[in-house]
C-alpha atoms as an extended CHARMM CRD file, in Angstrom:
* protein
*
       161  EXT
         1         1  SER       CA             93.0990000000       98.5970000000       96.1520000000  PROA      1               0.0000000000
         2         2  ILE       CA             92.5060000000       95.8500000000       98.7050000000  PROA      2               0.0000000000
         3         3  THR       CA             95.2670000000       93.5510000000       99.9700000000  PROA      3               0.0000000000
         4         4  LEU       CA             95.3600000000       90.8880000000      102.6630000000  PROA      4               0.0000000000
         5         5  ASN       CA             98.1600000000       91.3660000000      105.1800000000  PROA      5               0.0000000000
         6         6  PRO       CA             99.8430000000       87.9330000000      105.3370000000  PROA      6               0.0000000000
         7         7  PHE       CA            101.4490000000       88.7610000000      108.7010000000  PROA      7               0.0000000000
         8         8  THR       CA             98.3490000000       89.8250000000      110.6440000000  PROA      8               0.0000000000
         9         9  GLY       CA             95.3600000000       88.6580000000      108.5810000000  PROA      9               0.0000000000
        10        10  SER       CA             94.0960000000       92.2280000000      108.4370000000  PROA      10              0.0000000000
        11        11  VAL       CA             92.7720000000       93.7970000000      105.2610000000  PROA      11              0.0000000000
        12        12  ILE       CA             94.7480000000       96.7560000000      103.8720000000  PROA      12              0.0000000000
        13        13  VAL       CA             92.5320000000       99.1480000000      101.9220000000  PROA      13              0.0000000000
        14        14  LYS       CA             93.9220000000      102.0030000000       99.8420000000  PROA      14              0.0000000000
        15        15  GLU       CA             91.4180000000      104.6670000000       98.9210000000  PROA      15              0.0000000000
        16        16  LYS       CA             91.9630000000      107.9250000000       97.0590000000  PROA      16              0.0000000000
        17        17  ASN       CA             92.9890000000      109.9300000000      100.1480000000  PROA      17              0.0000000000
        18        18  ARG       CA             93.8830000000      107.3040000000      102.7720000000  PROA      18              0.0000000000
        19        19  ILE       CA             95.1970000000      103.8520000000      103.5000000000  PROA      19              0.0000000000
        20        20  SER       CA             93.7420000000      101.8170000000      106.3480000000  PROA      20              0.0000000000
        21        21  SER       CA             94.0890000000       98.4620000000      108.0390000000  PROA      21              0.0000000000
        22        22  TYR       CA             90.8800000000       96.6910000000      109.0460000000  PROA      22              0.0000000000
        23        23  ASP       CA             90.6320000000       93.8110000000      111.4920000000  PROA      23              0.0000000000
        24        24  PRO       CA             88.0040000000       91.4690000000      110.0100000000  PROA      24              0.0000000000
        25        25  GLU       CA             87.4210000000       89.7010000000      113.3370000000  PROA      25              0.0000000000
        26        26  SER       CA             86.5520000000       92.8160000000      115.3320000000  PROA      26              0.0000000000
        27        27  ASN       CA             85.2740000000       94.7250000000      112.2790000000  PROA      27              0.0000000000
        28        28  SER       CA             87.3220000000       97.7450000000      113.3140000000  PROA      28              0.0000000000
        29        29  VAL       CA             89.9800000000      100.0610000000      111.8950000000  PROA      29              0.0000000000
        30        30  GLU       CA             93.3990000000       99.2510000000      113.3490000000  PROA      30              0.0000000000
        31        31  TRP       CA             95.1670000000      102.2400000000      111.8400000000  PROA      31              0.0000000000
        32        32  GLN       CA             94.8790000000      104.7020000000      108.9920000000  PROA      32              0.0000000000
        33        33  VAL       CA             97.1690000000      107.1840000000      107.2890000000  PROA      33              0.0000000000
        34        34  LEU       CA             95.6390000000      110.1810000000      105.5450000000  PROA      34              0.0000000000
        35        35  GLU       CA             97.0850000000      111.7050000000      102.3950000000  PROA      35              0.0000000000
        36        36  LYS       CA             96.9890000000      115.1810000000      103.9370000000  PROA      36              0.0000000000
        37        37  ASP       CA             99.3160000000      113.9890000000      106.7140000000  PROA      37              0.0000000000
        38        38  LEU       CA            101.9330000000      112.8990000000      104.1530000000  PROA      38              0.0000000000
        39        39  ILE       CA            101.8640000000      115.6750000000      101.5890000000  PROA      39              0.0000000000
        40        40  SER       CA            102.2080000000      119.4440000000      101.7430000000  PROA      40              0.0000000000
        41        41  ALA       CA            101.8210000000      121.9110000000       98.8830000000  PROA      41              0.0000000000
        42        42  SER       CA            105.5510000000      122.7410000000       98.8340000000  PROA      42              0.0000000000
        43        43  THR       CA            106.6670000000      119.1140000000       98.7150000000  PROA      43              0.0000000000
        44        44  THR       CA            104.1130000000      118.3170000000       96.0290000000  PROA      44              0.0000000000
        45        45  LYS       CA            105.6670000000      121.0210000000       93.8340000000  PROA      45              0.0000000000
        46        46  LYS       CA            109.1220000000      119.5060000000       94.4340000000  PROA      46              0.0000000000
        47        47  ILE       CA            107.9200000000      116.0000000000       93.4920000000  PROA      47              0.0000000000
        48        48  MET       CA            106.0250000000      117.2730000000       90.4420000000  PROA      48              0.0000000000
        49        49  LYS       CA            109.1870000000      119.0130000000       89.2100000000  PROA      49              0.0000000000
        50        50  THR       CA            110.9310000000      115.6120000000       89.2040000000  PROA      50              0.0000000000
        51        51  VAL       CA            107.9480000000      113.9060000000       87.5370000000  PROA      51              0.0000000000
        52        52  ASP       CA            107.6520000000      116.5940000000       84.8540000000  PROA      52              0.0000000000
        53        53  MET       CA            111.3720000000      116.5470000000       84.0940000000  PROA      53              0.0000000000
        54        54  VAL       CA            111.5170000000      112.7500000000       83.7920000000  PROA      54              0.0000000000
        55        55  SER       CA            108.3280000000      112.6280000000       81.7020000000  PROA      55              0.0000000000
        56        56  THR       CA            109.8520000000      115.0830000000       79.2510000000  PROA      56              0.0000000000
        57        57  VAL       CA            113.1200000000      113.1680000000       78.9760000000  PROA      57              0.0000000000
        58        58  GLY       CA            111.5050000000      109.7190000000       78.8820000000  PROA      58              0.0000000000
        59        59  GLY       CA            108.8610000000      110.5260000000       76.3050000000  PROA      59              0.0000000000
        60        60  GLY       CA            105.9740000000      109.6400000000       78.6060000000  PROA      60              0.0000000000
        61        61  ASP       CA            107.2180000000      106.1480000000       79.5320000000  PROA      61              0.0000000000
        62        62  PHE       CA            107.9100000000      107.2560000000       83.0890000000  PROA      62              0.0000000000
        63        63  SER       CA            104.4520000000      108.8340000000       83.3820000000  PROA      63              0.0000000000
        64        64  GLN       CA            102.8480000000      105.5800000000       82.2660000000  PROA      64              0.0000000000
        65        65  LEU       CA            104.8970000000      103.6160000000       84.7980000000  PROA      65              0.0000000000
        66        66  MET       CA            103.9490000000      105.9600000000       87.6450000000  PROA      66              0.0000000000
        67        67  GLU       CA            100.2880000000      105.9470000000       86.5850000000  PROA      67              0.0000000000
        68        68  ALA       CA            100.2770000000      102.1450000000       86.7320000000  PROA      68              0.0000000000
        69        69  LYS       CA            101.8440000000      102.2260000000       90.2410000000  PROA      69              0.0000000000
        70        70  LYS       CA             99.4340000000      104.7330000000       91.7580000000  PROA      70              0.0000000000
        71        71  ASP       CA             96.7830000000      102.2390000000       92.8780000000  PROA      71              0.0000000000
        72        72  GLU       CA             99.1170000000       99.4500000000       93.9610000000  PROA      72              0.0000000000
        73        73  VAL       CA             99.8370000000       98.4190000000       97.5290000000  PROA      73              0.0000000000
        74        74  ASN       CA            102.8870000000       96.1520000000       97.5130000000  PROA      74              0.0000000000
        75        75  PHE       CA            104.4790000000       94.2730000000      100.3410000000  PROA      75              0.0000000000
        76        76  ILE       CA            108.2550000000       94.5770000000      100.2610000000  PROA      76              0.0000000000
        77        77  SER       CA            109.7210000000       91.0670000000      100.0560000000  PROA      77              0.0000000000
        78        78  ASN       CA            110.5730000000       89.3590000000      103.3440000000  PROA      78              0.0000000000
        79        79  SER       CA            109.1780000000       92.1760000000      105.4560000000  PROA      79              0.0000000000
        80        80  PRO       CA            105.9890000000       93.4760000000      107.0650000000  PROA      80              0.0000000000
        81        81  PHE       CA            106.4320000000       96.7610000000      105.1480000000  PROA      81              0.0000000000
        82        82  ILE       CA            104.2340000000       98.0690000000      102.3610000000  PROA      82              0.0000000000
        83        83  GLN       CA            105.0590000000      100.4920000000       99.5830000000  PROA      83              0.0000000000
        84        84  LEU       CA            102.4330000000      102.6500000000       97.9200000000  PROA      84              0.0000000000
        85        85  THR       CA            101.9630000000      105.9120000000       96.0570000000  PROA      85              0.0000000000
        86        86  MET       CA             99.5750000000      108.6870000000       97.0790000000  PROA      86              0.0000000000
        87        87  GLU       CA             99.3270000000      111.7290000000       94.7900000000  PROA      87              0.0000000000
        88        88  ASP       CA            102.7800000000      111.2130000000       93.2610000000  PROA      88              0.0000000000
        89        89  VAL       CA            104.4050000000      110.6550000000       96.6680000000  PROA      89              0.0000000000
        90        90  ASP       CA            105.9720000000      107.2700000000       97.4140000000  PROA      90              0.0000000000
        91        91  VAL       CA            105.5250000000      105.9950000000      100.9560000000  PROA      91              0.0000000000
        92        92  ILE       CA            106.7120000000      102.9460000000      102.9000000000  PROA      92              0.0000000000
        93        93  LEU       CA            104.6160000000      101.9730000000      105.9360000000  PROA      93              0.0000000000
        94        94  ASN       CA            104.8560000000       99.3690000000      108.6610000000  PROA      94              0.0000000000
        95        95  SER       CA            101.7830000000       97.2010000000      108.0450000000  PROA      95              0.0000000000
        96        96  ALA       CA            101.5120000000       96.2870000000      111.7400000000  PROA      96              0.0000000000
        97        97  ASP       CA            100.8890000000       99.8110000000      113.0320000000  PROA      97              0.0000000000
        98        98  GLY       CA            100.7460000000      102.1740000000      110.0360000000  PROA      98              0.0000000000
        99        99  SER       CA            103.8860000000      104.0590000000      111.0060000000  PROA      99              0.0000000000
       100       100  VAL       CA            105.5470000000      105.9350000000      108.1350000000  PROA      100             0.0000000000
       101       101  LEU       CA            109.0800000000      104.6490000000      107.5460000000  PROA      101             0.0000000000
       102       102  PHE       CA            109.8460000000      106.5430000000      104.3340000000  PROA      102             0.0000000000
       103       103  ASN       CA            108.0460000000      109.4660000000      102.7060000000  PROA      103             0.0000000000
       104       104  SER       CA            109.3330000000      110.7860000000       99.3840000000  PROA      104             0.0000000000
       105       105  ALA       CA            107.5740000000      114.0910000000      100.0650000000  PROA      105             0.0000000000
       106       106  THR       CA            110.4870000000      114.8960000000      102.3830000000  PROA      106             0.0000000000
       107       107  THR       CA            113.1980000000      113.8970000000       99.8870000000  PROA      107             0.0000000000
       108       108  GLY       CA            111.8290000000      114.6450000000       96.4300000000  PROA      108             0.0000000000
       109       109  TYR       CA            112.7580000000      111.1310000000       95.2320000000  PROA      109             0.0000000000
       110       110  ARG       CA            110.5310000000      108.7600000000       93.2910000000  PROA      110             0.0000000000
       111       111  ILE       CA            111.0320000000      105.1150000000       94.2610000000  PROA      111             0.0000000000
       112       112  MET       CA            111.5400000000      102.7320000000       91.3550000000  PROA      112             0.0000000000
       113       113  ASN       CA            112.4230000000       99.6740000000       93.4600000000  PROA      113             0.0000000000
       114       114  SER       CA            112.8210000000       98.9110000000       97.1540000000  PROA      114             0.0000000000
       115       115  GLN       CA            114.5590000000       96.1310000000       99.0570000000  PROA      115             0.0000000000
       116       116  TYR       CA            114.5130000000       95.5130000000      102.7930000000  PROA      116             0.0000000000
       117       117  MET       CA            117.8010000000       94.4390000000      104.3730000000  PROA      117             0.0000000000
       118       118  PRO       CA            116.8580000000       92.9010000000      107.7530000000  PROA      118             0.0000000000
       119       119  LYS       CA            120.3940000000       92.4940000000      109.0730000000  PROA      119             0.0000000000
       120       120  GLU       CA            121.0860000000       96.2020000000      108.5250000000  PROA      120             0.0000000000
       121       121  GLU       CA            117.5170000000       97.2470000000      109.4260000000  PROA      121             0.0000000000
       122       122  ALA       CA            117.4980000000       99.4300000000      106.3280000000  PROA      122             0.0000000000
       123       123  PHE       CA            116.0060000000       99.8890000000      102.8800000000  PROA      123             0.0000000000
       124       124  LEU       CA            118.0280000000       99.9230000000       99.7000000000  PROA      124             0.0000000000
       125       125  LEU       CA            116.0480000000      102.0950000000       97.3060000000  PROA      125             0.0000000000
       126       126  MET       CA            116.4690000000      102.6220000000       93.5730000000  PROA      126             0.0000000000
       127       127  VAL       CA            115.1750000000      106.1540000000       93.0760000000  PROA      127             0.0000000000
       128       128  ILE       CA            114.9760000000      108.9770000000       90.6220000000  PROA      128             0.0000000000
       129       129  ASN       CA            116.7310000000      111.9110000000       92.2200000000  PROA      129             0.0000000000
       130       130  ASN       CA            116.4410000000      115.0970000000       90.1600000000  PROA      130             0.0000000000
       131       131  ASN       CA            117.5940000000      113.8870000000       86.7300000000  PROA      131             0.0000000000
       132       132  THR       CA            119.5910000000      110.8660000000       87.9200000000  PROA      132             0.0000000000
       133       133  TYR       CA            118.9390000000      107.2580000000       88.8170000000  PROA      133             0.0000000000
       134       134  SER       CA            120.4160000000      106.7060000000       92.2730000000  PROA      134             0.0000000000
       135       135  CYS       CA            120.6550000000      104.0900000000       95.0210000000  PROA      135             0.0000000000
       136       136  VAL       CA            119.7940000000      105.2430000000       98.5170000000  PROA      136             0.0000000000
       137       137  PHE       CA            120.5670000000      103.4860000000      101.7960000000  PROA      137             0.0000000000
       138       138  HSD       CA            117.7320000000      104.4820000000      104.1630000000  PROA      138             0.0000000000
       139       139  ASP       CA            118.3850000000      103.5230000000      107.7980000000  PROA      139             0.0000000000
       140       140  LEU       CA            115.2660000000      102.5610000000      109.7780000000  PROA      140             0.0000000000
       141       141  ALA       CA            116.7560000000      103.1970000000      113.2170000000  PROA      141             0.0000000000
       142       142  SER       CA            117.5010000000      106.8400000000      112.4770000000  PROA      142             0.0000000000
       143       143  GLY       CA            114.8270000000      107.2840000000      109.8080000000  PROA      143             0.0000000000
       144       144  SER       CA            117.3630000000      108.9640000000      107.5710000000  PROA      144             0.0000000000
       145       145  GLN       CA            119.4360000000      108.4800000000      104.4720000000  PROA      145             0.0000000000
       146       146  LYS       CA            122.9150000000      107.1670000000      105.2730000000  PROA      146             0.0000000000
       147       147  TRP       CA            124.2680000000      107.4270000000      101.7360000000  PROA      147             0.0000000000
       148       148  ILE       CA            123.3090000000      107.9500000000       98.1180000000  PROA      148             0.0000000000
       149       149  ALA       CA            125.1110000000      106.7040000000       95.0090000000  PROA      149             0.0000000000
       150       150  GLU       CA            124.3290000000      108.3340000000       91.7000000000  PROA      150             0.0000000000
       151       151  LEU       CA            124.1750000000      105.7270000000       88.9410000000  PROA      151             0.0000000000
       152       152  SER       CA            123.1850000000      107.2370000000       85.6100000000  PROA      152             0.0000000000
       153       153  PRO       CA            121.5380000000      110.3230000000       84.1790000000  PROA      153             0.0000000000
       154       154  ILE       CA            117.9600000000      109.5920000000       83.1310000000  PROA      154             0.0000000000
       155       155  ASP       CA            118.4480000000      110.8930000000       79.6070000000  PROA      155             0.0000000000
       156       156  SER       CA            121.3240000000      108.4710000000       78.9690000000  PROA      156             0.0000000000
       157       157  PHE       CA            119.1170000000      105.5670000000       80.0450000000  PROA      157             0.0000000000
       158       158  PHE       CA            116.3250000000      106.5160000000       77.6500000000  PROA      158             0.0000000000
       159       159  LYS       CA            118.7980000000      107.0980000000       74.7950000000  PROA      159             0.0000000000
       160       160  SER       CA            119.9960000000      103.4960000000       75.1720000000  PROA      160             0.0000000000
       161       161  LEU       CA            116.4880000000      102.0890000000       74.6020000000  PROA      161             0.0000000000
């Protein structure tokens, strides 16, 4: 996936095992984040447990959604932050320097939707947490979750469709 960074004019390139920012003027790599730096074997098992459970409950709809997301690099509205998926791990990066702001490998969540709240300097994330849809308030200053609100069990959502 290739995306133009509207804030810096750099080109964001997502490959199978890395994401990089290239400066087209200097023809150089500004930053890169490698998949191996984000994901460990133990966290991959934790994430896959969530994916497997939701795929079973949702009849494959969730798997199709996650498959469609895997190659996307999306800028979060009104922010310089990008959201992407690498090997079933959802990551939010600062597009200016490549710093990792959120890594689902450390939480076990799968991000369904993300919103940046500039006044609070935080993300409001709609996630799948175990077998429940939840909202998470992720504080950027501390790099941690401030609160989580469980919304609905996944199986009840799919039964309503």
